[in-house]
CSV table of C-alpha atoms in Angstrom, one decimal:
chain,number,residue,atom,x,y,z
A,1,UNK,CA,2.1,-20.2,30.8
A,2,UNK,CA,2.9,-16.5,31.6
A,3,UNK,CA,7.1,-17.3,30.8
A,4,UNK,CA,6.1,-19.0,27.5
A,5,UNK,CA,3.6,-15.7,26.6
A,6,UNK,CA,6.6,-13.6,27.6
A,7,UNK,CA,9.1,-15.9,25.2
A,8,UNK,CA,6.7,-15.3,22.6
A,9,UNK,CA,6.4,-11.3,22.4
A,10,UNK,CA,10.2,-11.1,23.1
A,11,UNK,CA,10.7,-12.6,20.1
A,12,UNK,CA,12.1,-10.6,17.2
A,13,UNK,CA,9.5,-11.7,14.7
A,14,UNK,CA,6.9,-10.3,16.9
A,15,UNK,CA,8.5,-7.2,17.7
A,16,UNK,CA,9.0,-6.5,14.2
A,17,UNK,CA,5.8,-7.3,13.2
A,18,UNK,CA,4.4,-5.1,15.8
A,19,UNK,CA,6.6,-1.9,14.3
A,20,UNK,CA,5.2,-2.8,10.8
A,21,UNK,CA,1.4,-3.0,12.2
A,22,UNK,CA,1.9,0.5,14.0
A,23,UNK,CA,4.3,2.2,10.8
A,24,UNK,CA,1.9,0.5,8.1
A,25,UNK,CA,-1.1,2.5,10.0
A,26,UNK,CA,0.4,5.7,9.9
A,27,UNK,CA,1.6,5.0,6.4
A,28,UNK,CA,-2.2,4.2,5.3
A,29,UNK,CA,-2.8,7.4,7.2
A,30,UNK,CA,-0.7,9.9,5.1
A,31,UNK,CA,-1.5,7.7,2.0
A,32,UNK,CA,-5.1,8.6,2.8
A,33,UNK,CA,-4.2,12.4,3.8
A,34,UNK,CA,-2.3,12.3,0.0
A,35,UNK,CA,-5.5,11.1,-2.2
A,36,UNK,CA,-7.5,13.1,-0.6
A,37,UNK,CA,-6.2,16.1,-0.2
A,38,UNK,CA,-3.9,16.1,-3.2
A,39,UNK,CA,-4.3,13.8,-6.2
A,40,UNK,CA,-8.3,13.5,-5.5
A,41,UNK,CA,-8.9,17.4,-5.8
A,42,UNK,CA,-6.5,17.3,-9.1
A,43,UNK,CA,-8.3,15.0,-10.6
A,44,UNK,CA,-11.7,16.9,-9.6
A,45,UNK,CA,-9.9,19.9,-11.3
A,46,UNK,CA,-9.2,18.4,-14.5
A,47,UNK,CA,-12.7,16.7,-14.9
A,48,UNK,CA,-14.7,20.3,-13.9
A,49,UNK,CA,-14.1,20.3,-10.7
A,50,UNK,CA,-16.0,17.3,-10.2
A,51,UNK,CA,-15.6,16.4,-5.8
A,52,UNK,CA,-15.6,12.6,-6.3
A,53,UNK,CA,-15.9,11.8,-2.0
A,54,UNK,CA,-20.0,13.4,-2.7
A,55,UNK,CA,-21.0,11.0,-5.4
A,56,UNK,CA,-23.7,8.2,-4.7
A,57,UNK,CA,-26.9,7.4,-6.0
A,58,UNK,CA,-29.4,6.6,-3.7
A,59,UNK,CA,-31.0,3.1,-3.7
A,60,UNK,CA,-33.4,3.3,-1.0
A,61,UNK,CA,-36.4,5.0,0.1
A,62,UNK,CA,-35.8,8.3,2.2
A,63,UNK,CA,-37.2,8.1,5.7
A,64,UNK,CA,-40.3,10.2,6.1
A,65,UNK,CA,-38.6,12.2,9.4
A,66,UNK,CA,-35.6,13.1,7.2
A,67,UNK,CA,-34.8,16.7,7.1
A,68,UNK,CA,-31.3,17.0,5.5
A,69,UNK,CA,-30.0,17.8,2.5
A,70,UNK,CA,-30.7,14.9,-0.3
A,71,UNK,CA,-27.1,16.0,-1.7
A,72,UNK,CA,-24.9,15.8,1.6
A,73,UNK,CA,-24.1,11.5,1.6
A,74,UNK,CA,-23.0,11.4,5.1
A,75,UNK,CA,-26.6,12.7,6.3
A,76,UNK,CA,-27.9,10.1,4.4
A,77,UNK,CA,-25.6,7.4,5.6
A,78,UNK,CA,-26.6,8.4,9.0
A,79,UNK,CA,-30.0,8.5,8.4
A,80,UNK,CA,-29.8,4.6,7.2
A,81,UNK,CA,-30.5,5.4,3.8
A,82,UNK,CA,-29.4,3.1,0.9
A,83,UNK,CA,-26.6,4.5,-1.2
A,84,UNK,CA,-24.5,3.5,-3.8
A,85,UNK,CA,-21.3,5.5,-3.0
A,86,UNK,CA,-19.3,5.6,-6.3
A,87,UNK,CA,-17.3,8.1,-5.3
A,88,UNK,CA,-16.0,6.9,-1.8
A,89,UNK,CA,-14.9,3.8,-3.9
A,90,UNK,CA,-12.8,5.6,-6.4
A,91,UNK,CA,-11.0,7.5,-3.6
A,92,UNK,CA,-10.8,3.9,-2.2
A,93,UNK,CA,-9.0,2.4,-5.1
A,94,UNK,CA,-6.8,5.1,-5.7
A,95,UNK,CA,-5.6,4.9,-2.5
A,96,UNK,CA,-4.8,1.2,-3.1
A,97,UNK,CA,-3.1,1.6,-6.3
A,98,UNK,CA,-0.7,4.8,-4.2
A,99,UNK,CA,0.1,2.0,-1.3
A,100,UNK,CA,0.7,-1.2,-4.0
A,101,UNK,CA,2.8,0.9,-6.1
A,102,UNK,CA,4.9,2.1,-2.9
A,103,UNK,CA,5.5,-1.7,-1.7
A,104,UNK,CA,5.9,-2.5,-5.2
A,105,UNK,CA,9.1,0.3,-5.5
A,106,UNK,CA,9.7,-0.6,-1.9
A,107,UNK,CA,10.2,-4.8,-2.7
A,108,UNK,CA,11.8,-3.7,-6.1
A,109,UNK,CA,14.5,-1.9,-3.9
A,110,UNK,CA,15.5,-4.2,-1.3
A,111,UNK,CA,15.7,-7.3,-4.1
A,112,UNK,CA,18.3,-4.9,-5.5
A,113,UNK,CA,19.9,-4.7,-2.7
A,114,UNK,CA,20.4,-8.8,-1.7
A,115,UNK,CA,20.4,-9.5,-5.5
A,116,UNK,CA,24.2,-10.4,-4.6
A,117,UNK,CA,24.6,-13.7,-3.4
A,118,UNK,CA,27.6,-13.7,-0.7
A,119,UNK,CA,30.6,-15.7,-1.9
A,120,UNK,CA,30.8,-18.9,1.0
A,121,UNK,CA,34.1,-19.4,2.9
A,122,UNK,CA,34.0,-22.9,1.9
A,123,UNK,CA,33.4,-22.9,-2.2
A,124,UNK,CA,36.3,-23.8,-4.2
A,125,UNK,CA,38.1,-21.7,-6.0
A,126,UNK,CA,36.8,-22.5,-9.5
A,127,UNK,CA,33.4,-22.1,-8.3
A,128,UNK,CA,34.4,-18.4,-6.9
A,129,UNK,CA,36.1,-17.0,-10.3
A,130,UNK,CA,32.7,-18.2,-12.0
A,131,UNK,CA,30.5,-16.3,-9.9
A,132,UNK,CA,32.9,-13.3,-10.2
A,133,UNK,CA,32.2,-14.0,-14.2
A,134,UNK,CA,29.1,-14.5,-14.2
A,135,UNK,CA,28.7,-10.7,-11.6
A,136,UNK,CA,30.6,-9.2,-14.3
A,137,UNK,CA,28.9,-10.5,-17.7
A,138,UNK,CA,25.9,-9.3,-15.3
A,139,UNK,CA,27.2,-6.0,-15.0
A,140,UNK,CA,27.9,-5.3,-18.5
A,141,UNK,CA,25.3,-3.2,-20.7
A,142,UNK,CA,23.5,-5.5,-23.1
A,143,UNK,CA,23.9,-4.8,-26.8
């Protein structure tokens, strides 16, 4: 059992996926640092400086032995309180639509790049002049 464990993680798929799990968390991390810190605060600035992360609206009752702010949504997180936390969720989305969009141009790229099929050793000849056509009709701006 160990030597088929150790066939399976010396496997390149699951070393691969391993890189990805580790690069896509700090990736999520500096796409986090980036709505936050950056496009979150513009977008506070150019709707009145408006701190989206602080808007909720309280569902729940406050507990009687509550002594925090009624403003300040992590206290009242804590404190169990029900809240609606608009605000979190917009950050949230935003950084969704920053990571989809980065895969998106990141997919977009690498189908550019194997876009080319590879001409096979064995094809015939006519078969290799009309995929050099068809490359270069391909190539050509369209009218």
């Amino acid at each position: 059992m160990l030597q088929e464990f150790k066939a399976f993680v010396s496997r390149g798929n699951v070393l691969d996926l391993a890189v990805a799990v580790i690069i896509g968390a700090a990736f999520g991390k500096i796409v986090t640092s980036l709505t936050d810190d950056i496009i979150m605060p513009i977008i506070g600035k150019l709707s009145g400086g408006l701190d989206f992360s602080s808007h909720f609206v309280i569902l729940g009752n406050i507990p009687a032995n509550y002594t925090g702010s009624l403003t300040d949504y992590a206290a009242l997180k804590k404190a169990g309180v029900a809240l609606l936390g608009w605000g979190e969720f917009a950050t949230q989305a935003v950084n969704f639509v920053i990571i989809a969009f980065i895969i998106f141009l990141m997919v977009r790229a690498v189908n550019k790049l194997t876009r080319n099929e590879p001409v096979v050793a064995g094809d015939p000849a006519d078969v290799v002049l009309l995929k050099e056509i068809r490359d270069e009709l391909r190539a050509r701006p369209r009218i």
